[in-house]
Amino acid sequence: MPLVVYNTLSRKKEDFKPIAEGRVRMYVCGPTVYDYSHIGHAKTYVAFDTIARYLRWRGNAVRYVQNITDVGHLLDTGEDRILKGAARERVEPMEIVERYTRAYFEDMDALGVQRPDISPRASAHVPEQIEIVKTLIEKGSAYEADGSVYFDVSSFPAYGKLSGRKIEELEDGTRETVRGEKRHPEDFALWKSAAPEHILRWSSPWGWGFPGWHIECTAMSTKYLGETFDIHGGGVDNIFPHNECEIAQSEAATGKPFANYWLLTGSLTVDGVKMSKSLGNFVTIKDLLKKHRPEAVRFFVLSGHYRSPIDFSSEALEAAGKGWERLTAPAFAVRERLRSPDLPAGSDAAMLKVAEEARAAFVSAMDDDFNTPLAMAGLFDFNKIINTLLNGDAPILRGTLEAIDSFYRETGGQVLGVIPEKASSAANGEREAGLIRLLIELRAEARKRKDFAAGDSIRKRLADLGVTLEDGKEGTTWKL
RNA sequence: GGCGACGUCGCCAAGUGGUAAGGCAAGGGUCUGCAAAACCCUCAUUCGGCGGUUCAAAUCCGCCCGUCGCCUCCA
């Protein structure tokens, strides 16, 4: 069964065939680093991280490029976002860039998002951007006007093919203020001239200025992935104008298709409405992680399909946290069992078959346009069987436990990233674990004496510290 | 106004022609010194509404109602 993906360009599901078999080149629009990352970023980048992880797990060599926008992305007031941040915090623009780039990676690391293979910065690729602008002028797709350069949309008939817009319809909605020196209101800037007060500016054939927002993605994606590559990703809210402009300028410059598959994530709302600073419902990843474990955030994101919109609320995240506990409990329990030195050798054929079937169900779900909700449902089904097995009296053979463990590690661990390596990631190392085991032993002795008051007191006080004890057939286990 | 996505149990969410997965919450039971966890049972004759196509529709078509996103910066 082939991997099938929904291609926004064709508006239907297609078999995924990379240009070079076994190699996938993907580009995802990255953040503009002028403030802390928010939960919308979390949704988009966890989704693409999972897609990249799955493609790798399926045996592809993936090159994942995700830009860092540190220049040229303007607010509707015409101000550069980076410069605005610098003025707000009274520091150099590049300090802003550095500060929020680091914060971005901290947040992504916390969420288990594996770093892209290349994270190119727009400001470090200005020469490449200038070259493309020159090419576009030579080919008659762009024109200079008073030190700025604009893309001539009328020169590219396919403009609108991704977002389904028509040029004629766009004219009406365009505001007077942005017309100015453009020939057509829907033309967009490739290069903007900048006065000396504008700190972020470079010398170009058209004088001092800075690159337009869209051109960086063309420059950096084609530089590292080639003129035509496999997957272009991003949030659906960038489909217009950003993605549309990328296609126009890239294909006009190279004369070749830009990206073969467009994968766009659904947007995220908070309590039913779009997140925005003015509404006061802006949630940063840092704030979120103060209250919730990172795996719960990942679980929340992956419990909806990447193309669907999701609505964030505290209740939803708490439910996700509980779901995550149930999802991971048997996986950790199996690992705990495997630490036992005297497990009977061999394996149970029926259980190996169950694990094989679960793996097949997982692959079939993920092969269908990365259907993570369905894939996780499959893990829950598998859990039911494993929980029953763990609760039973029959001894479990080492080979069986190993097969179960490797299933969890691959699907929940390597691909979905919701089952971490260590059962208690929040635990403070071995010393803390040792102390807890010591208390468990003391409690066991008290209970042997039927001194339940002492035993319950230990359990209660550990619970107050966030450590939950669970008494089972194999003794007491703990979790945070 | 235009473009797009969507409306499935109290909440979240799969399913896109063959007779409604899974999670959270809720109720009952088993186990337990008591818990917790786990397991078992219950929980949508029904998929926004109305028509149509079909042997058969949540799934296809039409109309209507509603929600969200984009059209100006956003992942």
CSV table of N, CA, C and O (backbone and C1' of nucleotides) in Angstrom, one decimal, chain A residues 30 38 40-41 44-45 73-74 81 163 165 169 213 234-235 238 268 272 274 303 305 319 322 326 371 374 377 380-381 384 387 391 447 452 456 459 471, chain B residues 1-6 11-16 21-25 31-41 67-75:
chain,number,residue,atom,x,y,z
A,30,GLY,N,8.8,28.7,8.2
A,30,GLY,CA,9.2,28.8,9.6
A,30,GLY,C,8.6,30.1,10.2
A,30,GLY,O,7.9,30.8,9.6
A,38,HIS,N,3.9,30.6,19.9
A,38,HIS,CA,2.6,30.3,20.5
A,38,HIS,C,2.1,28.9,20.1
A,38,HIS,O,2.7,28.2,19.4
A,40,GLY,N,-0.2,28.0,18.2
A,40,GLY,CA,-0.4,27.8,16.8
A,40,GLY,C,0.9,27.3,16.1
A,40,GLY,O,0.8,26.4,15.3
A,41,HIS,N,2.0,27.8,16.5
A,41,HIS,CA,3.3,27.3,16.1
A,41,HIS,C,3.4,25.8,16.5
A,41,HIS,O,3.9,25.0,15.7
A,44,THR,N,1.4,23.5,14.2
A,44,THR,CA,2.0,23.3,12.8
A,44,THR,C,3.3,22.5,12.9
A,44,THR,O,3.5,21.6,12.1
A,45,TYR,N,4.2,22.9,13.8
A,45,TYR,CA,5.5,22.2,13.7
A,45,TYR,C,5.5,20.8,14.4
A,45,TYR,O,6.3,20.0,13.9
A,73,HIS,N,9.6,40.9,6.9
A,73,HIS,CA,8.2,40.5,7.1
A,73,HIS,C,7.5,41.7,7.8
A,73,HIS,O,7.7,42.0,8.9
A,74,LEU,N,6.7,42.4,7.0
A,74,LEU,CA,6.1,43.7,7.5
A,74,LEU,C,4.8,43.5,8.1
A,74,LEU,O,4.0,42.6,7.8
A,81,ARG,N,8.7,43.7,11.3
A,81,ARG,CA,8.4,43.1,12.6
A,81,ARG,C,9.6,43.0,13.5
A,81,ARG,O,9.4,43.2,14.7
A,163,SER,N,-4.5,28.8,-4.1
A,163,SER,CA,-5.5,29.3,-3.2
A,163,SER,C,-6.8,29.4,-3.8
A,163,SER,O,-7.8,29.7,-3.1
A,165,ARG,N,-7.8,31.6,-6.0
A,165,ARG,CA,-8.3,33.0,-6.2
A,165,ARG,C,-8.1,33.4,-7.6
A,165,ARG,O,-7.2,32.9,-8.3
A,169,GLU,N,-10.8,39.2,-9.0
A,169,GLU,CA,-11.5,39.3,-7.7
A,169,GLU,C,-10.7,40.0,-6.6
A,169,GLU,O,-11.2,40.6,-5.7
A,213,TRP,N,8.9,39.7,1.8
A,213,TRP,CA,8.8,38.5,2.6
A,213,TRP,C,8.8,37.2,1.9
A,213,TRP,O,9.4,36.2,2.2
A,234,GLY,N,3.2,24.2,5.5
A,234,GLY,CA,3.0,25.5,6.2
A,234,GLY,C,1.6,25.5,6.8
A,234,GLY,O,0.9,24.5,6.6
A,235,GLY,N,1.3,26.6,7.4
A,235,GLY,CA,-0.1,26.7,8.0
A,235,GLY,C,-1.0,27.2,6.8
A,235,GLY,O,-0.6,28.0,6.0
A,238,ASN,N,-1.4,30.8,5.6
A,238,ASN,CA,-0.4,31.4,4.7
A,238,ASN,C,-0.6,31.1,3.3
A,238,ASN,O,0.2,31.5,2.4
A,268,LEU,N,-5.5,27.0,14.3
A,268,LEU,CA,-5.9,26.8,15.6
A,268,LEU,C,-6.6,27.9,16.2
A,268,LEU,O,-6.3,29.1,16.0
A,272,GLY,N,-12.6,28.9,20.6
A,272,GLY,CA,-13.5,29.1,19.4
A,272,GLY,C,-13.2,30.3,18.5
A,272,GLY,O,-13.8,30.4,17.5
A,274,LYS,N,-10.0,32.9,16.7
A,274,LYS,CA,-8.6,33.0,16.3
A,274,LYS,C,-7.8,33.7,17.4
A,274,LYS,O,-8.3,34.7,17.9
A,303,SER,N,-4.1,14.4,18.3
A,303,SER,CA,-5.4,13.7,18.4
A,303,SER,C,-6.4,14.3,17.4
A,303,SER,O,-7.5,13.9,17.3
A,305,HIS,N,-6.6,15.6,13.2
A,305,HIS,CA,-5.8,15.4,11.9
A,305,HIS,C,-5.1,16.7,11.6
A,305,HIS,O,-5.6,17.8,12.0
A,319,ALA,N,-7.9,17.0,29.3
A,319,ALA,CA,-8.4,15.7,28.8
A,319,ALA,C,-7.2,15.0,28.0
A,319,ALA,O,-7.1,13.8,28.1
A,322,LYS,N,-4.8,13.4,30.4
A,322,LYS,CA,-5.3,12.1,31.0
A,322,LYS,C,-5.2,11.0,29.9
A,322,LYS,O,-4.9,9.9,30.2
A,326,ARG,N,-3.0,7.3,30.0
A,326,ARG,CA,-3.6,6.0,29.6
A,326,ARG,C,-2.9,5.4,28.4
A,326,ARG,O,-2.7,4.2,28.4
A,371,ASN,N,-2.8,10.0,9.2
A,371,ASN,CA,-4.0,10.0,10.1
A,371,ASN,C,-3.6,9.7,11.5
A,371,ASN,O,-3.8,8.5,12.0
A,374,LEU,N,-6.4,8.3,14.0
A,374,LEU,CA,-6.7,6.9,13.8
A,374,LEU,C,-5.5,6.0,14.3
A,374,LEU,O,-5.7,4.9,14.9
A,377,ALA,N,-5.8,5.7,18.0
A,377,ALA,CA,-6.8,4.8,18.4
A,377,ALA,C,-6.4,3.4,18.3
A,377,ALA,O,-6.7,2.6,19.2
A,380,PHE,N,-4.5,2.6,21.4
A,380,PHE,CA,-5.4,2.3,22.5
A,380,PHE,C,-6.0,0.9,22.5
A,380,PHE,O,-6.1,0.3,23.5
A,381,ASP,N,-6.3,0.5,21.3
A,381,ASP,CA,-6.8,-0.9,21.1
A,381,ASP,C,-5.8,-1.9,21.6
A,381,ASP,O,-6.1,-2.9,22.2
A,384,LYS,N,-5.3,-2.2,25.4
A,384,LYS,CA,-6.3,-3.0,26.1
A,384,LYS,C,-5.8,-4.4,26.2
A,384,LYS,O,-5.9,-5.0,27.3
A,387,ASN,N,-2.7,-4.5,28.6
A,387,ASN,CA,-3.1,-4.3,30.0
A,387,ASN,C,-3.6,-5.6,30.6
A,387,ASN,O,-3.3,-6.0,31.7
A,391,ASN,N,-2.0,-7.7,33.6
A,391,ASN,CA,-2.7,-8.0,34.9
A,391,ASN,C,-2.9,-9.5,35.1
A,391,ASN,O,-3.4,-9.8,36.2
A,447,ARG,N,3.1,-1.9,56.0
A,447,ARG,CA,1.9,-2.6,55.7
A,447,ARG,C,2.0,-4.1,56.1
A,447,ARG,O,0.9,-4.7,56.4
A,452,PHE,N,-1.3,0.3,58.7
A,452,PHE,CA,-1.8,0.9,57.5
A,452,PHE,C,-1.8,2.5,57.6
A,452,PHE,O,-1.6,3.2,56.7
A,456,ASP,N,-0.3,4.6,54.7
A,456,ASP,CA,-1.1,5.5,54.0
A,456,ASP,C,-0.5,6.9,54.1
A,456,ASP,O,-0.6,7.7,53.2
A,459,ARG,N,2.1,7.2,51.5
A,459,ARG,CA,1.5,7.4,50.1
A,459,ARG,C,0.9,8.8,50.0
A,459,ARG,O,1.0,9.4,48.9
A,471,ASP,N,-0.3,-0.1,43.9
A,471,ASP,CA,0.0,-1.4,44.4
A,471,ASP,C,-0.5,-2.5,43.4
A,471,ASP,O,-1.7,-2.4,43.0
B,1,G,P,-23.2,38.1,1.8
B,1,G,O5',-22.3,38.8,0.8
B,1,G,C5',-22.8,39.3,-0.5
B,1,G,C4',-21.6,39.6,-1.3
B,1,G,C3',-20.6,38.4,-1.6
B,1,G,O3',-21.1,37.7,-2.7
B,1,G,C1',-19.3,40.3,-0.9
B,2,G,P,-20.8,36.1,-2.7
B,2,G,O5',-19.3,36.0,-3.1
B,2,G,C5',-18.8,36.3,-4.4
B,2,G,C4',-17.3,36.2,-4.4
B,2,G,C3',-16.8,34.8,-4.0
B,2,G,O3',-16.8,33.9,-5.1
B,2,G,C1',-15.5,36.5,-2.9
B,3,C,P,-17.0,32.3,-4.8
B,3,C,O5',-15.6,31.9,-4.1
B,3,C,C5',-14.4,31.9,-4.9
B,3,C,C4',-13.2,31.5,-4.1
B,3,C,C3',-13.4,30.3,-3.3
B,3,C,O3',-13.1,29.1,-4.1
B,3,C,C1',-12.5,31.9,-1.9
B,4,G,P,-13.9,27.7,-3.7
B,4,G,O5',-13.3,27.3,-2.3
B,4,G,C5',-11.9,26.8,-2.3
B,4,G,C4',-11.5,26.7,-0.8
B,4,G,C3',-12.2,25.7,0.0
B,4,G,O3',-11.8,24.4,-0.3
B,4,G,C1',-11.9,27.7,1.3
B,5,A,P,-12.8,23.2,0.1
B,5,A,O5',-12.7,23.1,1.7
B,5,A,C5',-11.5,22.6,2.3
B,5,A,C4',-11.6,22.8,3.8
B,5,A,C3',-12.7,22.0,4.4
B,5,A,O3',-12.3,20.6,4.6
B,5,A,C1',-12.7,24.2,5.3
B,6,C,P,-13.4,19.5,4.5
B,6,C,O5',-14.4,19.7,5.8
B,6,C,C5',-13.9,19.6,7.1
B,6,C,C4',-14.8,20.3,8.1
B,6,C,C3',-16.1,19.7,8.3
B,6,C,O3',-16.1,18.6,9.2
B,6,C,C1',-16.3,22.1,8.3
B,11,C,P,-21.7,18.3,23.2
B,11,C,O5',-20.1,18.3,23.7
B,11,C,C5',-19.5,19.4,24.4
B,11,C,C4',-18.1,19.1,24.7
B,11,C,C3',-17.3,18.7,23.5
B,11,C,O3',-16.8,19.8,22.8
B,11,C,C1',-16.9,17.2,25.3
B,12,C,P,-16.5,19.6,21.3
B,12,C,O5',-15.2,18.7,21.2
B,12,C,C5',-13.9,19.2,21.6
B,12,C,C4',-12.9,18.1,21.4
B,12,C,C3',-12.8,17.4,20.1
B,12,C,O3',-12.0,18.2,19.2
B,12,C,C1',-12.7,15.8,21.7
B,13,A,P,-12.3,18.1,17.6
B,13,A,O5',-12.1,16.5,17.3
B,13,A,C5',-10.8,15.9,17.4
B,13,A,C4',-10.9,14.5,17.1
B,13,A,C3',-11.4,14.2,15.7
B,13,A,O3',-10.3,14.2,14.8
B,13,A,C1',-12.5,12.8,17.3
B,14,A,P,-10.6,14.0,13.3
B,14,A,O5',-10.4,12.4,13.1
B,14,A,C5',-11.0,11.8,12.0
B,14,A,C4',-10.7,10.3,12.2
B,14,A,C3',-11.3,9.5,11.1
B,14,A,O3',-10.4,9.4,10.0
B,14,A,C1',-12.0,8.6,13.2
B,15,G,P,-10.9,9.8,8.6
B,15,G,O5',-12.0,8.8,8.2
B,15,G,C5',-11.7,7.4,8.2
B,15,G,C4',-13.0,6.5,8.3
B,15,G,C3',-14.0,6.9,7.2
B,15,G,O3',-13.8,6.1,6.0
B,15,G,C1',-15.0,6.8,9.4
B,16,U,P,-13.5,6.8,4.6
B,16,U,O5',-14.3,6.1,3.5
B,16,U,C5',-15.7,6.0,3.3
B,16,U,C4',-16.3,7.2,2.5
B,16,U,C3',-15.5,7.6,1.2
B,16,U,O3',-16.1,7.1,0.1
B,16,U,C1',-16.2,9.5,2.5
B,21,A,P,-18.8,1.1,15.9
B,21,A,O5',-17.3,1.7,15.8
B,21,A,C5',-16.6,2.1,16.9
B,21,A,C4',-15.2,1.9,16.6
B,21,A,C3',-14.2,2.3,17.7
B,21,A,O3',-14.2,1.2,18.7
B,21,A,C1',-13.5,3.3,15.8
B,22,G,P,-14.3,1.5,20.2
B,22,G,O5',-13.1,2.5,20.5
B,22,G,C5',-11.8,2.1,20.3
B,22,G,C4',-10.9,3.3,20.4
B,22,G,C3',-11.1,4.1,21.7
B,22,G,O3',-10.5,3.6,22.8
B,22,G,C1',-11.0,5.5,19.8
B,23,G,P,-11.0,3.9,24.3
B,23,G,O5',-10.6,5.4,24.5
B,23,G,C5',-9.2,5.8,24.5
B,23,G,C4',-9.0,7.2,24.6
B,23,G,C3',-9.7,7.9,25.8
B,23,G,O3',-9.0,7.7,27.0
B,23,G,C1',-10.2,9.1,23.9
B,24,C,P,-9.7,7.6,28.4
B,24,C,O5',-10.3,9.1,28.6
B,24,C,C5',-9.4,10.2,28.8
B,24,C,C4',-10.3,11.5,28.9
B,24,C,C3',-11.4,11.4,30.0
B,24,C,O3',-10.9,11.6,31.3
B,24,C,C1',-12.2,12.3,28.0
B,25,A,P,-11.6,10.9,32.5
B,25,A,O5',-13.0,11.5,32.5
B,25,A,C5',-13.3,12.8,32.9
B,25,A,C4',-14.8,13.1,32.7
B,25,A,C3',-15.7,12.3,33.4
B,25,A,O3',-15.9,12.6,34.8
B,25,A,C1',-16.5,12.6,31.2
B,31,C,P,-13.9,-9.6,43.9
B,31,C,O5',-12.5,-9.0,43.6
B,31,C,C5',-11.5,-9.8,42.9
B,31,C,C4',-10.3,-8.9,42.6
B,31,C,C3',-9.7,-8.3,43.9
B,31,C,O3',-8.8,-9.2,44.5
B,31,C,C1',-9.9,-6.7,42.1
B,32,U,P,-8.8,-9.3,46.2
B,32,U,O5',-8.2,-7.8,46.6
B,32,U,C5',-6.9,-7.5,46.3
B,32,U,C4',-6.6,-6.1,46.8
B,32,U,C3',-7.0,-5.8,48.2
B,32,U,O3',-5.9,-6.1,49.1
B,32,U,C1',-7.8,-4.0,46.8
B,33,G,P,-6.2,-7.0,50.4
B,33,G,O5',-7.0,-5.9,51.3
B,33,G,C5',-7.8,-6.4,52.4
B,33,G,C4',-8.0,-5.3,53.3
B,33,G,C3',-8.5,-4.0,52.7
B,33,G,O3',-9.9,-4.0,52.5
B,33,G,C1',-6.8,-3.5,54.2
B,34,C,P,-10.5,-3.6,51.1
B,34,C,O5',-10.3,-2.0,51.2
B,34,C,C5',-11.0,-1.2,52.1
B,34,C,C4',-10.5,0.2,52.2
B,34,C,C3',-10.4,0.9,50.8
B,34,C,O3',-11.7,1.4,50.5
B,34,C,C1',-8.4,1.3,52.0
B,35,A,P,-12.1,1.6,49.0
B,35,A,O5',-11.0,2.8,48.6
B,35,A,C5',-10.5,2.9,47.3
B,35,A,C4',-9.3,3.8,47.4
B,35,A,C3',-8.7,4.1,46.0
B,35,A,O3',-9.4,5.2,45.4
B,35,A,C1',-7.0,3.5,47.5
B,36,A,P,-9.9,5.0,43.9
B,36,A,O5',-8.6,5.1,43.1
B,36,A,C5',-7.7,6.2,43.2
B,36,A,C4',-6.4,5.9,42.6
B,36,A,C3',-6.4,5.3,41.3
B,36,A,O3',-6.5,6.2,40.3
B,36,A,C1',-5.0,4.0,42.7
B,37,A,P,-7.3,5.9,39.0
B,37,A,O5',-6.4,4.7,38.3
B,37,A,C5',-5.1,5.0,37.7
B,37,A,C4',-4.4,3.8,37.4
B,37,A,C3',-5.2,2.8,36.4
B,37,A,O3',-5.0,3.2,35.1
B,37,A,C1',-4.4,1.6,38.2
B,38,A,P,-6.2,3.0,34.0
B,38,A,O5',-6.2,1.4,33.9
B,38,A,C5',-5.1,0.7,33.4
B,38,A,C4',-5.3,-0.8,33.6
B,38,A,C3',-6.6,-1.4,33.0
B,38,A,O3',-6.5,-1.6,31.7
B,38,A,C1',-6.3,-2.1,35.3
B,39,C,P,-7.8,-1.5,30.8
B,39,C,O5',-8.6,-2.8,31.1
B,39,C,C5',-8.0,-4.1,30.9
B,39,C,C4',-8.9,-5.2,31.5
B,39,C,C3',-10.4,-5.1,31.1
B,39,C,O3',-10.6,-5.7,29.9
B,39,C,C1',-10.2,-5.3,33.5
B,40,C,P,-11.8,-5.2,29.0
B,40,C,O5',-13.1,-5.7,29.7
B,40,C,C5',-13.3,-7.1,29.7
B,40,C,C4',-14.6,-7.3,30.5
B,40,C,C3',-15.8,-6.5,30.0
B,40,C,O3',-16.4,-7.0,28.9
B,40,C,C1',-15.7,-6.4,32.4
B,41,C,P,-17.1,-6.1,27.8
B,41,C,O5',-18.4,-5.6,28.6
B,41,C,C5',-19.4,-6.5,28.9
B,41,C,C4',-20.5,-5.8,29.7
B,41,C,C3',-21.1,-4.6,29.1
B,41,C,O3',-22.0,-4.9,28.1
B,41,C,C1',-20.6,-4.2,31.4
B,67,U,P,-23.2,31.4,13.1
B,67,U,O5',-21.9,30.4,13.2
B,67,U,C5',-21.7,29.8,14.5
B,67,U,C4',-20.4,28.9,14.3
B,67,U,C3',-19.2,29.6,13.8
B,67,U,O3',-18.5,30.3,14.8
B,67,U,C1',-19.4,27.5,12.7
B,68,C,P,-17.7,31.6,14.4
B,68,C,O5',-16.4,31.0,13.8
B,68,C,C5',-15.5,30.2,14.6
B,68,C,C4',-14.5,29.6,13.7
B,68,C,C3',-13.7,30.5,12.8
B,68,C,O3',-12.6,31.1,13.5
B,68,C,C1',-14.4,28.7,11.5
B,69,G,P,-12.1,32.5,13.0
B,69,G,O5',-11.2,32.1,11.7
B,69,G,C5',-10.1,31.3,11.9
B,69,G,C4',-9.5,30.9,10.5
B,69,G,C3',-9.2,32.0,9.6
B,69,G,O3',-7.9,32.6,9.9
B,69,G,C1',-10.4,30.4,8.4
B,70,C,P,-7.7,34.1,9.6
B,70,C,O5',-7.6,34.1,8.0
B,70,C,C5',-6.5,33.5,7.3
B,70,C,C4',-6.7,33.5,5.8
B,70,C,C3',-6.9,34.9,5.2
B,70,C,O3',-5.7,35.6,5.1
B,70,C,C1',-8.5,33.4,4.4
B,71,C,P,-5.7,37.1,5.2
B,71,C,O5',-6.5,37.6,3.8
B,71,C,C5',-6.0,37.3,2.6
B,71,C,C4',-7.0,37.7,1.5
B,71,C,C3',-7.4,39.1,1.5
B,71,C,O3',-6.3,39.9,0.8
B,71,C,C1',-9.3,37.8,1.2
B,72,U,P,-6.2,41.4,1.0
B,72,U,O5',-5.0,41.4,2.0
B,72,U,C5',-3.9,42.4,1.9
B,72,U,C4',-3.5,42.8,3.3
B,72,U,C3',-3.2,41.5,4.1
B,72,U,O3',-1.9,41.1,3.9
B,72,U,C1',-4.6,43.0,5.3
B,73,C,P,-0.5,41.7,4.2
B,73,C,O5',0.1,41.0,5.4
B,73,C,C5',1.3,41.5,6.0
B,73,C,C4',1.4,41.0,7.4
B,73,C,C3',1.3,39.5,7.6
B,73,C,O3',2.5,38.8,7.3
B,73,C,C1',0.1,40.6,9.3
B,74,C,P,2.5,37.3,6.9
B,74,C,O5',1.9,36.5,8.2
B,74,C,C5',2.8,35.9,9.1
B,74,C,C4',2.1,35.6,10.4
B,74,C,C3',1.7,34.2,10.7
B,74,C,O3',2.5,33.7,11.7
B,74,C,C1',-0.1,35.6,11.1
B,75,A,P,4.0,33.4,11.6
B,75,A,O5',3.8,31.9,11.6
B,75,A,C5',4.8,30.9,11.1
B,75,A,C4',4.0,29.7,10.8
B,75,A,C3',2.9,30.0,9.8
B,75,A,O3',3.4,29.9,8.5
B,75,A,C1',2.1,28.8,11.6
